[in-house]
Each structure stands twice: as C-alpha cells, then as structure tokens.
Amino acid sequence: DAGVTQSPTHLIKTRGQHVTLRCSPISGHKSVSWYQQVLGQGPQFIFQYYEKEERGRGNFPDRFSARQFPNYSSELNVNALLLGDSALYLCASSLGPGGEETQYFGPGTRLLVL
Amino acid sequence: AQRVTQPEKLLSVFKGAPVELKCNYSYSGSPELFWYVQYSRQRLQLLLRHISRESIKGFTADLNKGETSFHLKKPFAQEEDSAMYYCVVVIYNQGGKLIFGQGTELSVKP
C-alpha cells in the first residue's frame, strides 16, 4: 500500500479563485481528516469525515468545505481564496472515527495563493 | 479552550546527551496525548501515545495531570533523532480531532 496519497503535490492560485484538493486513504480506512499547516506552526484541524459523514469541524470559515465519497476518498474545497490560505494541507486517514486510532498522514498539498 | 504549548521552537544537543522536549496542555476533560514526529523529507507519523506506556526508539513520555504536562524524554540522543516533534491532544467528542502544538525542532549534533 502506498499509504495516504494526496493530489496535487503543489499548486499556485490567485486571490478569489477556487481550489479542490484530493485525498485517498489507506485501503480499509474509513475516516479522513484534513489539516492546514501554516509555515512555522503545527497542523490545525479543519474537518473529519467518517463513513461519508462530517464528524468534526475546526474553526475555519464557510469558504472551506469537504466531502467523502463511497470509496472513502475525500475532497477539500476552498472558495474565494485569500493570501492567508497559503499553507500545506495535510490529509490523514484512520480505521475508525475515534481519536484512539492512529492517524496516517499523507505528504500534503502545498498551496500558494498570490 | 484546548491548547497545546511547546515552549521551545528549537532544541540543540550533542549526541549522547539527554533530551527533554517540553509539552504543556490545557484541556477540561480527560486527555489522550500523543507525540508525532516528522523526519526530514518524510511524512508526519505517530511516535508514541501515553495510554500504551511504551518506549519507542528509546523515547518515553509521562503524563503529569497535576502539571498538565507530557514531556518527551530520551536518556541518550542519537543523530537520527533529529526531526520535528509535535505534542498532540485528542478531542474525542469532536470526532477524534487532533490539536497540535507548534512543534519543537530537535537537532542532535555529532
């Protein structure tokens, strides 16, 4: 298993645009979480999805949305991009929804907003 | 509000020296704590969790509820321990949400 995969690896957008980031979990994992990591900071929780339902949401504006598909892959969407959205976006998968499950992280998508 | 504080952004030690990476947390419930590590050009990965009370790569961490601390320790640092270390609190009633500290970069010099 290649582990958690994310696409694209990096991209550049301009303010006001929309972006979609993709994540494929480890085979058998039904939970996907998204994190934003700004340079010099620890990752910050955005969303968790389990069995295609939102199970947790962090303190992010409504411009951020996500969904999980029947195959447990997930998309993170960000509308009306701001300069401050420039960050590394991490996806993590786990077997179940609980925090006791080890989360396995992907390599991240680096987003630059100009 | 739940918060994790790692007071040192950078910790530099010599090989063979003891290492202690500090972590303090604020959480109203009964916490579940982890240390995650990111080696150069690798993914973020779990190092250890307090509930299992295990030693991984020579590292241990003790949860001190009185001091709300979960410091990571190793008696003799190795060069391969150089990495970014994150202290993490799990929030169970919010879908297993992880709250990360800001991270401490450990540099072990030969």
PDB file of C-alpha atoms in Angstrom:
ATOM      1  CA  ASP A   1       0.000   0.000   0.000  1.00  0.00           C
ATOM      2  CA  ALA A   2       1.330   3.401  -0.965  1.00  0.00           C
ATOM      3  CA  GLY A   3      -0.131   4.928   2.131  1.00  0.00           C
ATOM      4  CA  VAL A   4      -2.259   8.032   2.081  1.00  0.00           C
ATOM      5  CA  THR A   5      -1.973   9.830  -1.230  1.00  0.00           C
ATOM      6  CA  GLN A   6      -2.789  13.444  -1.980  1.00  0.00           C
ATOM      7  CA  SER A   7      -3.067  15.389  -5.205  1.00  0.00           C
ATOM      8  CA  PRO A   8      -1.830  17.679  -6.482  1.00  0.00           C
ATOM      9  CA  THR A   9       1.511  17.933  -4.693  1.00  0.00           C
ATOM     10  CA  HIS A  10       1.561  21.686  -5.076  1.00  0.00           C
ATOM     11  CA  LEU A  11      -0.326  24.418  -6.884  1.00  0.00           C
ATOM     12  CA  ILE A  12      -0.468  28.153  -7.290  1.00  0.00           C
ATOM     13  CA  LYS A  13      -3.720  30.118  -7.329  1.00  0.00           C
ATOM     14  CA  THR A  14      -4.675  33.779  -7.258  1.00  0.00           C
ATOM     15  CA  ARG A  15      -6.898  35.537  -4.766  1.00  0.00           C
ATOM     16  CA  GLY A  16     -10.589  34.897  -5.284  1.00  0.00           C
ATOM     17  CA  GLN A  17     -10.127  31.602  -7.083  1.00  0.00           C
ATOM     18  CA  HIS A  18     -11.403  28.222  -6.016  1.00  0.00           C
ATOM     19  CA  VAL A  19      -9.302  25.129  -5.275  1.00  0.00           C
ATOM     20  CA  THR A  20     -10.032  21.418  -4.829  1.00  0.00           C
ATOM     21  CA  LEU A  21      -7.597  19.142  -3.052  1.00  0.00           C
ATOM     22  CA  ARG A  22      -7.891  15.361  -3.131  1.00  0.00           C
ATOM     23  CA  CYS A  23      -7.010  12.590  -0.725  1.00  0.00           C
ATOM     24  CA  SER A  24      -7.068   8.805  -0.978  1.00  0.00           C
ATOM     25  CA  PRO A  25      -6.898   6.967   2.336  1.00  0.00           C
ATOM     26  CA  ILE A  26      -5.100   3.754   3.116  1.00  0.00           C
ATOM     27  CA  SER A  27      -7.113   0.761   1.913  1.00  0.00           C
ATOM     28  CA  GLY A  28      -9.605  -0.238   4.613  1.00  0.00           C
ATOM     29  CA  HIS A  29      -9.543   3.127   6.351  1.00  0.00           C
ATOM     30  CA  LYS A  30     -12.939   4.781   6.576  1.00  0.00           C
ATOM     31  CA  SER A  31     -12.007   8.035   8.285  1.00  0.00           C
ATOM     32  CA  VAL A  32     -10.335  11.012   6.647  1.00  0.00           C
ATOM     33  CA  SER A  33      -9.254  14.208   8.370  1.00  0.00           C
ATOM     34  CA  TRP A  34      -7.936  17.436   6.880  1.00  0.00           C
ATOM     35  CA  TYR A  35      -5.402  19.781   8.455  1.00  0.00           C
ATOM     36  CA  GLN A  36      -3.911  23.117   7.477  1.00  0.00           C
ATOM     37  CA  GLN A  37      -0.277  23.767   8.351  1.00  0.00           C
ATOM     38  CA  VAL A  38       0.963  27.309   8.021  1.00  0.00           C
ATOM     39  CA  LEU A  39       4.736  27.776   7.936  1.00  0.00           C
ATOM     40  CA  GLY A  40       6.214  27.579  11.402  1.00  0.00           C
ATOM     41  CA  GLN A  41       3.036  26.270  13.033  1.00  0.00           C
ATOM     42  CA  GLY A  42       1.658  22.871  13.904  1.00  0.00           C
ATOM     43  CA  PRO A  43      -1.155  21.404  11.794  1.00  0.00           C
ATOM     44  CA  GLN A  44      -4.608  22.824  12.531  1.00  0.00           C
ATOM     45  CA  PHE A  45      -7.698  20.624  12.286  1.00  0.00           C
ATOM     46  CA  ILE A  46     -10.187  21.527   9.537  1.00  0.00           C
ATOM     47  CA  PHE A  47     -12.565  18.564   9.115  1.00  0.00           C
ATOM     48  CA  GLN A  48     -13.049  14.905   9.867  1.00  0.00           C
ATOM     49  CA  TYR A  49     -15.237  12.574   7.793  1.00  0.00           C
ATOM     50  CA  TYR A  50     -16.213   9.049   8.681  1.00  0.00           C
ATOM     51  CA  GLU A  51     -18.453   6.841   6.581  1.00  0.00           C
ATOM     52  CA  LYS A  52     -19.194   9.840   4.344  1.00  0.00           C
ATOM     53  CA  GLU A  53     -20.499  11.980   7.204  1.00  0.00           C
ATOM     54  CA  GLU A  54     -18.881  15.001   8.796  1.00  0.00           C
ATOM     55  CA  ARG A  55     -17.856  14.085  12.323  1.00  0.00           C
ATOM     56  CA  GLY A  56     -15.846  17.135  13.313  1.00  0.00           C
ATOM     57  CA  ARG A  57     -15.162  20.666  12.139  1.00  0.00           C
ATOM     58  CA  GLY A  58     -12.450  23.078  13.153  1.00  0.00           C
ATOM     59  CA  ASN A  59     -12.572  26.840  13.417  1.00  0.00           C
ATOM     60  CA  PHE A  60     -12.480  27.639   9.712  1.00  0.00           C
ATOM     61  CA  PRO A  61     -14.820  29.864   7.676  1.00  0.00           C
ATOM     62  CA  ASP A  62     -17.580  28.512   5.459  1.00  0.00           C
ATOM     63  CA  ARG A  63     -15.322  29.015   2.460  1.00  0.00           C
ATOM     64  CA  PHE A  64     -13.852  25.676   3.461  1.00  0.00           C
ATOM     65  CA  SER A  65     -15.903  22.581   2.708  1.00  0.00           C
ATOM     66  CA  ALA A  66     -15.236  18.907   2.216  1.00  0.00           C
ATOM     67  CA  ARG A  67     -16.875  15.669   1.319  1.00  0.00           C
ATOM     68  CA  GLN A  68     -16.149  11.962   1.378  1.00  0.00           C
ATOM     69  CA  PHE A  69     -17.031   9.589  -1.401  1.00  0.00           C
ATOM     70  CA  PRO A  70     -18.315   5.978  -1.254  1.00  0.00           C
ATOM     71  CA  ASN A  71     -14.753   4.707  -1.797  1.00  0.00           C
ATOM     72  CA  TYR A  72     -13.714   6.798   1.266  1.00  0.00           C
ATOM     73  CA  SER A  73     -11.584   9.206  -0.727  1.00  0.00           C
ATOM     74  CA  SER A  74     -12.138  12.846   0.091  1.00  0.00           C
ATOM     75  CA  GLU A  75     -12.028  16.330  -1.379  1.00  0.00           C
ATOM     76  CA  LEU A  76     -11.322  19.604   0.366  1.00  0.00           C
ATOM     77  CA  ASN A  77     -12.705  22.683  -1.350  1.00  0.00           C
ATOM     78  CA  VAL A  78     -11.746  26.254  -0.635  1.00  0.00           C
ATOM     79  CA  ASN A  79     -13.650  29.122  -2.247  1.00  0.00           C
ATOM     80  CA  ALA A  80     -12.709  32.774  -2.627  1.00  0.00           C
ATOM     81  CA  LEU A  81      -9.066  32.146  -1.821  1.00  0.00           C
ATOM     82  CA  LEU A  82      -7.219  34.619   0.375  1.00  0.00           C
ATOM     83  CA  LEU A  83      -3.483  35.149   0.692  1.00  0.00           C
ATOM     84  CA  GLY A  84      -3.711  33.681   4.186  1.00  0.00           C
ATOM     85  CA  ASP A  85      -4.896  30.359   2.774  1.00  0.00           C
ATOM     86  CA  SER A  86      -1.356  29.693   1.575  1.00  0.00           C
ATOM     87  CA  ALA A  87      -0.284  26.629   3.520  1.00  0.00           C
ATOM     88  CA  LEU A  88       0.448  22.925   3.446  1.00  0.00           C
ATOM     89  CA  TYR A  89      -2.795  20.954   3.505  1.00  0.00           C
ATOM     90  CA  LEU A  90      -2.492  17.549   5.104  1.00  0.00           C
ATOM     91  CA  CYS A  91      -4.840  14.621   4.871  1.00  0.00           C
ATOM     92  CA  ALA A  92      -4.828  11.807   7.411  1.00  0.00           C
ATOM     93  CA  SER A  93      -6.700   8.525   7.417  1.00  0.00           C
ATOM     94  CA  SER A  94      -7.575   6.083  10.179  1.00  0.00           C
ATOM     95  CA  LEU A  95      -9.587   2.929  10.578  1.00  0.00           C
ATOM     96  CA  GLY A  96     -12.304   4.449  12.696  1.00  0.00           C
ATOM     97  CA  PRO A  97     -13.556   7.821  13.831  1.00  0.00           C
ATOM     98  CA  GLY A  98     -12.152   7.819  17.318  1.00  0.00           C
ATOM     99  CA  GLY A  99      -9.102   9.662  18.457  1.00  0.00           C
ATOM    100  CA  GLU A 100      -7.564   6.493  19.809  1.00  0.00           C
ATOM    101  CA  GLU A 101      -6.963   5.340  16.246  1.00  0.00           C
ATOM    102  CA  THR A 102      -3.544   6.097  14.820  1.00  0.00           C
ATOM    103  CA  GLN A 103      -3.832   8.675  12.066  1.00  0.00           C
ATOM    104  CA  TYR A 104      -1.656   8.143   8.995  1.00  0.00           C
ATOM    105  CA  PHE A 105      -0.702  11.302   7.188  1.00  0.00           C
ATOM    106  CA  GLY A 106      -0.215  11.959   3.517  1.00  0.00           C
ATOM    107  CA  PRO A 107       2.621  14.037   2.069  1.00  0.00           C
ATOM    108  CA  GLY A 108       0.444  17.118   1.802  1.00  0.00           C
ATOM    109  CA  THR A 109      -0.534  19.589  -0.895  1.00  0.00           C
ATOM    110  CA  ARG A 110       1.316  22.876  -0.829  1.00  0.00           C
ATOM    111  CA  LEU A 111      -0.960  25.746  -1.852  1.00  0.00           C
ATOM    112  CA  LEU A 112       0.357  29.179  -2.701  1.00  0.00           C
ATOM    113  CA  VAL A 113      -2.141  32.000  -3.154  1.00  0.00           C
ATOM    114  CA  LEU A 114      -0.845  35.084  -4.960  1.00  0.00           C
TER     115      LEU A 114
ATOM    116  CA  ALA B   1     -10.163  26.268  25.088  1.00  0.00           C
ATOM    117  CA  GLN B   2      -7.992  23.282  24.397  1.00  0.00           C
ATOM    118  CA  ARG B   3      -4.406  24.223  23.768  1.00  0.00           C
ATOM    119  CA  VAL B   4      -1.024  22.543  23.487  1.00  0.00           C
ATOM    120  CA  THR B   5       2.128  24.515  24.212  1.00  0.00           C
ATOM    121  CA  GLN B   6       5.633  23.531  23.235  1.00  0.00           C
ATOM    122  CA  PRO B   7       7.822  26.333  24.578  1.00  0.00           C
ATOM    123  CA  GLU B   8      10.949  25.524  22.584  1.00  0.00           C
ATOM    124  CA  LYS B   9      10.968  26.021  18.826  1.00  0.00           C
ATOM    125  CA  LEU B  10      14.472  24.617  18.550  1.00  0.00           C
ATOM    126  CA  LEU B  11      16.412  22.319  20.827  1.00  0.00           C
ATOM    127  CA  SER B  12      20.014  21.534  20.012  1.00  0.00           C
ATOM    128  CA  VAL B  13      22.002  18.848  21.856  1.00  0.00           C
ATOM    129  CA  PHE B  14      25.099  16.759  21.293  1.00  0.00           C
ATOM    130  CA  LYS B  15      24.972  13.065  20.540  1.00  0.00           C
ATOM    131  CA  GLY B  16      24.763  11.035  23.735  1.00  0.00           C
ATOM    132  CA  ALA B  17      23.276  13.869  25.772  1.00  0.00           C
ATOM    133  CA  PRO B  18      19.866  13.548  27.445  1.00  0.00           C
ATOM    134  CA  VAL B  19      16.911  15.127  25.685  1.00  0.00           C
ATOM    135  CA  GLU B  20      13.679  16.541  27.088  1.00  0.00           C
ATOM    136  CA  LEU B  21      11.098  18.122  24.803  1.00  0.00           C
ATOM    137  CA  LYS B  22       8.556  20.008  26.843  1.00  0.00           C
ATOM    138  CA  CYS B  23       4.813  19.956  26.329  1.00  0.00           C
ATOM    139  CA  ASN B  24       2.021  21.500  28.391  1.00  0.00           C
ATOM    140  CA  TYR B  25      -1.652  21.251  27.603  1.00  0.00           C
ATOM    141  CA  SER B  26      -4.934  22.762  28.671  1.00  0.00           C
ATOM    142  CA  TYR B  27      -7.949  20.536  28.354  1.00  0.00           C
ATOM    143  CA  SER B  28     -11.000  20.310  30.580  1.00  0.00           C
ATOM    144  CA  GLY B  29     -11.634  16.608  30.073  1.00  0.00           C
ATOM    145  CA  SER B  30      -9.508  13.517  30.484  1.00  0.00           C
ATOM    146  CA  PRO B  31      -6.846  13.889  27.814  1.00  0.00           C
ATOM    147  CA  GLU B  32      -5.392  11.420  25.400  1.00  0.00           C
ATOM    148  CA  LEU B  33      -1.927  12.551  24.382  1.00  0.00           C
ATOM    149  CA  PHE B  34       0.455  11.626  21.631  1.00  0.00           C
ATOM    150  CA  TRP B  35       3.805  12.625  20.257  1.00  0.00           C
ATOM    151  CA  TYR B  36       4.054  12.783  16.469  1.00  0.00           C
ATOM    152  CA  VAL B  37       7.357  13.143  14.638  1.00  0.00           C
ATOM    153  CA  GLN B  38       8.389  14.295  11.201  1.00  0.00           C
ATOM    154  CA  TYR B  39      11.836  13.328   9.965  1.00  0.00           C
ATOM    155  CA  SER B  40      13.419  15.235   7.090  1.00  0.00           C
ATOM    156  CA  ARG B  41      11.564  14.606   3.816  1.00  0.00           C
ATOM    157  CA  GLN B  42       9.228  12.122   5.474  1.00  0.00           C
ATOM    158  CA  ARG B  43       5.586  12.196   6.475  1.00  0.00           C
ATOM    159  CA  LEU B  44       4.227  13.095   9.844  1.00  0.00           C
ATOM    160  CA  GLN B  45       3.963   9.880  11.873  1.00  0.00           C
ATOM    161  CA  LEU B  46       2.977   8.712  15.324  1.00  0.00           C
ATOM    162  CA  LEU B  47       5.894   8.289  17.728  1.00  0.00           C
ATOM    163  CA  LEU B  48       4.111   7.238  20.898  1.00  0.00           C
ATOM    164  CA  ARG B  49       0.891   7.567  22.863  1.00  0.00           C
ATOM    165  CA  HIS B  50       0.644   7.936  26.607  1.00  0.00           C
ATOM    166  CA  ILE B  51      -2.027   5.283  27.068  1.00  0.00           C
ATOM    167  CA  SER B  52       0.206   2.495  25.834  1.00  0.00           C
ATOM    168  CA  ARG B  53       3.069   3.484  28.149  1.00  0.00           C
ATOM    169  CA  GLU B  54       5.580   2.147  25.677  1.00  0.00           C
ATOM    170  CA  SER B  55       9.072   3.233  24.769  1.00  0.00           C
ATOM    171  CA  ILE B  56       9.657   3.884  21.095  1.00  0.00           C
ATOM    172  CA  LYS B  57      13.169   4.426  19.753  1.00  0.00           C
ATOM    173  CA  GLY B  58      14.254   4.978  23.336  1.00  0.00           C
ATOM    174  CA  PHE B  59      11.760   7.806  23.896  1.00  0.00           C
ATOM    175  CA  THR B  60       9.321   7.859  26.788  1.00  0.00           C
ATOM    176  CA  ALA B  61       6.681  10.345  27.870  1.00  0.00           C
ATOM    177  CA  ASP B  62       4.880  10.562  31.183  1.00  0.00           C
ATOM    178  CA  LEU B  63       1.547  12.248  31.602  1.00  0.00           C
ATOM    179  CA  ASN B  64       1.525  14.511  34.655  1.00  0.00           C
ATOM    180  CA  LYS B  65      -2.078  15.583  35.174  1.00  0.00           C
ATOM    181  CA  GLY B  66      -1.173  17.831  38.085  1.00  0.00           C
ATOM    182  CA  GLU B  67       1.233  19.867  35.996  1.00  0.00           C
ATOM    183  CA  THR B  68      -0.736  19.225  32.772  1.00  0.00           C
ATOM    184  CA  SER B  69       2.477  18.176  31.098  1.00  0.00           C
ATOM    185  CA  PHE B  70       3.540  15.409  28.735  1.00  0.00           C
ATOM    186  CA  HIS B  71       7.257  15.874  28.259  1.00  0.00           C
ATOM    187  CA  LEU B  72       9.154  13.619  25.843  1.00  0.00           C
ATOM    188  CA  LYS B  73      12.451  12.240  27.101  1.00  0.00           C
ATOM    189  CA  LYS B  74      15.362  10.187  25.881  1.00  0.00           C
ATOM    190  CA  PRO B  75      18.447   9.476  28.000  1.00  0.00           C
ATOM    191  CA  PHE B  76      20.971   9.414  25.140  1.00  0.00           C
ATOM    192  CA  ALA B  77      20.219  11.315  21.935  1.00  0.00           C
ATOM    193  CA  GLN B  78      21.271   9.937  18.563  1.00  0.00           C
ATOM    194  CA  GLU B  79      21.872  11.892  15.347  1.00  0.00           C
ATOM    195  CA  GLU B  80      18.960  10.079  13.717  1.00  0.00           C
ATOM    196  CA  ASP B  81      16.643  11.598  16.323  1.00  0.00           C
ATOM    197  CA  SER B  82      16.965  14.961  14.584  1.00  0.00           C
ATOM    198  CA  ALA B  83      13.436  15.836  13.493  1.00  0.00           C
ATOM    199  CA  MET B  84      10.386  17.998  14.201  1.00  0.00           C
ATOM    200  CA  TYR B  85       8.389  16.779  17.179  1.00  0.00           C
ATOM    201  CA  TYR B  86       4.739  17.641  17.829  1.00  0.00           C
ATOM    202  CA  CYS B  87       2.826  17.144  21.049  1.00  0.00           C
ATOM    203  CA  VAL B  88      -0.822  16.332  20.319  1.00  0.00           C
ATOM    204  CA  VAL B  89      -4.043  16.214  22.337  1.00  0.00           C
ATOM    205  CA  VAL B  90      -7.013  14.216  21.069  1.00  0.00           C
ATOM    206  CA  ILE B  91     -10.506  15.657  21.451  1.00  0.00           C
ATOM    207  CA  TYR B  92     -12.806  12.643  21.459  1.00  0.00           C
ATOM    208  CA  ASN B  93     -16.132  14.421  21.470  1.00  0.00           C
ATOM    209  CA  GLN B  94     -15.242  16.245  18.265  1.00  0.00           C
ATOM    210  CA  GLY B  95     -14.644  13.313  16.009  1.00  0.00           C
ATOM    211  CA  GLY B  96     -11.191  12.449  17.189  1.00  0.00           C
ATOM    212  CA  LYS B  97      -9.865  15.908  16.422  1.00  0.00           C
ATOM    213  CA  LEU B  98      -6.121  16.287  16.977  1.00  0.00           C
ATOM    214  CA  ILE B  99      -4.785  19.517  18.450  1.00  0.00           C
ATOM    215  CA  PHE B 100      -1.119  20.029  17.693  1.00  0.00           C
ATOM    216  CA  GLY B 101       1.451  22.094  19.488  1.00  0.00           C
ATOM    217  CA  GLN B 102       3.667  24.382  17.448  1.00  0.00           C
ATOM    218  CA  GLY B 103       6.410  21.792  17.297  1.00  0.00           C
ATOM    219  CA  THR B 104       9.984  21.577  18.534  1.00  0.00           C
ATOM    220  CA  GLU B 105      12.808  21.022  16.110  1.00  0.00           C
ATOM    221  CA  LEU B 106      15.384  18.718  17.671  1.00  0.00           C
ATOM    222  CA  SER B 107      18.896  18.929  16.284  1.00  0.00           C
ATOM    223  CA  VAL B 108      21.395  16.335  17.508  1.00  0.00           C
ATOM    224  CA  LYS B 109      24.970  17.294  16.696  1.00  0.00           C
ATOM    225  CA  PRO B 110      27.763  14.729  16.320  1.00  0.00           C
TER     226      PRO B 110
END
